[in-house]
PDB file of C-alpha atoms in Angstrom:
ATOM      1  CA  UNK A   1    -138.234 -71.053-109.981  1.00 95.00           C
ATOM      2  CA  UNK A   2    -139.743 -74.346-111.220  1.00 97.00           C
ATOM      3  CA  UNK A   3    -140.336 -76.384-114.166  1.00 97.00           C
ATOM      4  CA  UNK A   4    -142.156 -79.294-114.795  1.00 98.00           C
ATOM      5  CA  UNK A   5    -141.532 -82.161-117.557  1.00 98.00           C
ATOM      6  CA  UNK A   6    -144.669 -84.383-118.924  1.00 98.00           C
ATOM      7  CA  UNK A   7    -144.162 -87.312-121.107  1.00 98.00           C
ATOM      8  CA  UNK A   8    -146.111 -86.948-124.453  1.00 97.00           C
ATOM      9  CA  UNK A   9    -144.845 -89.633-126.480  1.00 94.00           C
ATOM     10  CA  UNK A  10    -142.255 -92.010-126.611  1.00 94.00           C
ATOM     11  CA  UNK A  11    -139.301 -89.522-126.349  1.00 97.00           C
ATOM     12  CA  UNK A  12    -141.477 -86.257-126.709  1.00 98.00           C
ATOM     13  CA  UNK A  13    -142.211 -84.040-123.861  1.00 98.00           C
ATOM     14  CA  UNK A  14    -144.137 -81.063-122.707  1.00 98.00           C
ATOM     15  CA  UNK A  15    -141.839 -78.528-120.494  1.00 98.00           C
ATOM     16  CA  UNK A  16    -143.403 -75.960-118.536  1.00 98.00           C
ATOM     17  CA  UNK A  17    -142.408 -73.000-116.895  1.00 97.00           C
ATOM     18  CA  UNK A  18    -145.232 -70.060-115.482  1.00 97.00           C
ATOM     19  CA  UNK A  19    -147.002 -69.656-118.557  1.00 97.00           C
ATOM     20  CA  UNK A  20    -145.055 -70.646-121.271  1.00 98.00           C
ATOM     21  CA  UNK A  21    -144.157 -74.164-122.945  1.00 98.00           C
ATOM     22  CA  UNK A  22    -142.189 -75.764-125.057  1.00 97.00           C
ATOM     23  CA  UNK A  23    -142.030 -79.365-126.909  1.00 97.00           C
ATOM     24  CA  UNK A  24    -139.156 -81.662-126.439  1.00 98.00           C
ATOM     25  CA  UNK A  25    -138.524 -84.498-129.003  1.00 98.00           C
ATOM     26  CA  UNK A  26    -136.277 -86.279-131.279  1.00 98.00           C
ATOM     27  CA  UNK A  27    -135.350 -86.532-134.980  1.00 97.00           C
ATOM     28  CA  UNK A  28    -137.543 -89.112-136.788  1.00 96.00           C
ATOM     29  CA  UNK A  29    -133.831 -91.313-136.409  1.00 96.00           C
ATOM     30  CA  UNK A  30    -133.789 -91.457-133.019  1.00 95.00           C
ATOM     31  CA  UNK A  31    -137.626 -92.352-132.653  1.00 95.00           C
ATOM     32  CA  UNK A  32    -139.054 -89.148-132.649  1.00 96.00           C
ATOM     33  CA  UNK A  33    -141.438 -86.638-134.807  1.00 96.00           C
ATOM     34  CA  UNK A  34    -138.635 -84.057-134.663  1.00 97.00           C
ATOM     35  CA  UNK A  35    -141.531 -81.653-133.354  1.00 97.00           C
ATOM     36  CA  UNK A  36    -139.157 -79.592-131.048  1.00 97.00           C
ATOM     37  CA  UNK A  37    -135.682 -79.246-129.689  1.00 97.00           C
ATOM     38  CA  UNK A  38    -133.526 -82.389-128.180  1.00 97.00           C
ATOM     39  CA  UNK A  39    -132.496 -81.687-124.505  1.00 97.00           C
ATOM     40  CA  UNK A  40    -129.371 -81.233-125.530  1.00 97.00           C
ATOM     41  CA  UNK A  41    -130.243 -78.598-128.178  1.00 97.00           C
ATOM     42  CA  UNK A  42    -132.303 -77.063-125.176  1.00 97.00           C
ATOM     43  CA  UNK A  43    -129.423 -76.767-123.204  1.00 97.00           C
ATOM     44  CA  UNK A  44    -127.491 -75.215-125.418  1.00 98.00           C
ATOM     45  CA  UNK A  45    -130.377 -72.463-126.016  1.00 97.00           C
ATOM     46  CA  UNK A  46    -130.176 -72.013-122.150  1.00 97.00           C
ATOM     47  CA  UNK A  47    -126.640 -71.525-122.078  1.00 97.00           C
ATOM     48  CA  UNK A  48    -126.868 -69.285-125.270  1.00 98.00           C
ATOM     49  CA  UNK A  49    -129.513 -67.321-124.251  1.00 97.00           C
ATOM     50  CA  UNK A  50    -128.337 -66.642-120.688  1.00 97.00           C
ATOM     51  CA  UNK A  51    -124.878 -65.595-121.943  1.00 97.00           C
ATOM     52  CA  UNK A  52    -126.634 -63.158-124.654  1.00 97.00           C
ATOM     53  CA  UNK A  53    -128.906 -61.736-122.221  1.00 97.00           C
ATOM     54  CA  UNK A  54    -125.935 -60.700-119.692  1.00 98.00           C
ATOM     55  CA  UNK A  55    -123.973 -59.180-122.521  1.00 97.00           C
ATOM     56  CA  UNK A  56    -126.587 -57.096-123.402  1.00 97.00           C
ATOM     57  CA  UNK A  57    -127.579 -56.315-119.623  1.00 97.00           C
ATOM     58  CA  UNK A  58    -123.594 -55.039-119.455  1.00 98.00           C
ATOM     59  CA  UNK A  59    -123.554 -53.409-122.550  1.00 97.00           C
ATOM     60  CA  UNK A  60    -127.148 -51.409-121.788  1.00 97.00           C
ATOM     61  CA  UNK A  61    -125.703 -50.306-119.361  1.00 98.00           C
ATOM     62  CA  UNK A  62    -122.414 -49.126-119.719  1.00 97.00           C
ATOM     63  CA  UNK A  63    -124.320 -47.143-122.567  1.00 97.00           C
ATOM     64  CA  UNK A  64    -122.974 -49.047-125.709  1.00 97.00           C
ATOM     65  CA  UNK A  65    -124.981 -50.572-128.472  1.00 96.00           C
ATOM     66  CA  UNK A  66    -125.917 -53.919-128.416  1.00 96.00           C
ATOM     67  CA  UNK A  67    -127.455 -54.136-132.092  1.00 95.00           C
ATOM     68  CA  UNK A  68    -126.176 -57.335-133.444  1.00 94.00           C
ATOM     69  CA  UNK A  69    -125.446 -58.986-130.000  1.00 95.00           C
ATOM     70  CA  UNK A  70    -125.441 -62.674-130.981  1.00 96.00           C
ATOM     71  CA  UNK A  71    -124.295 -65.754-129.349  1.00 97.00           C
ATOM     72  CA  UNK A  72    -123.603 -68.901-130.724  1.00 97.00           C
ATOM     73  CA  UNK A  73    -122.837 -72.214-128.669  1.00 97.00           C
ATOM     74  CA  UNK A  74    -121.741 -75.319-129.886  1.00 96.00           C
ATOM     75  CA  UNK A  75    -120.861 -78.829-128.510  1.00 95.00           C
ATOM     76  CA  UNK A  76    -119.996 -82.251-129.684  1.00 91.00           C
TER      77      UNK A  76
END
C-alpha cells in the first residue's frame, strides 16, 4: 500500500492513492482556501471510516442489518 503527498500551495496538498485523490488544505484562517479536509480532519475520516467498515464487515456477516451503521469520531 502507498500514498504519495504533493505540495500545491502554501498549506494545500494533493494525496494520492491507486487511482483516486483527494485535496488537503486549510481554512482561509490558517492560510488556506479551505478547498479540502485538514490532516487532522483526514485522520479522523480514516479512523471513522475504518471502524464503520469493520462493523459492517461483522455485522454482514453474522447476518444482521447494518442499515444506519454510522460512526462518528471526534477529537480536541
Amino acid at each position: 500500500m502507498e500514498v504519495n503527498v504533493k505540495l500545491l500551495d502554501d498549506v494545500k496538498f494533493e494525496i494520492g492513492a491507486r487511482n483516486h485523490t483527494v485535496v488537503s488544505d486549510q481554512p482561509q484562517e490558517n492560510g488556506g482556501h479551505d478547498e479540502g479536509m485538514t490532516p487532522p480532519e483526514l485522520f479522523l475520516a480514516a479512523l471513522g471510516s475504518c471502524a464503520a467498515f469493520y462493523a459492517s464487515a461483522y455485522l454482514r456477516k453474522k447476518g444482521l442489518p447494518r442499515e444506519g451503521v454510522e460512526v462518528r469520531v471526534t477529537a480536541e
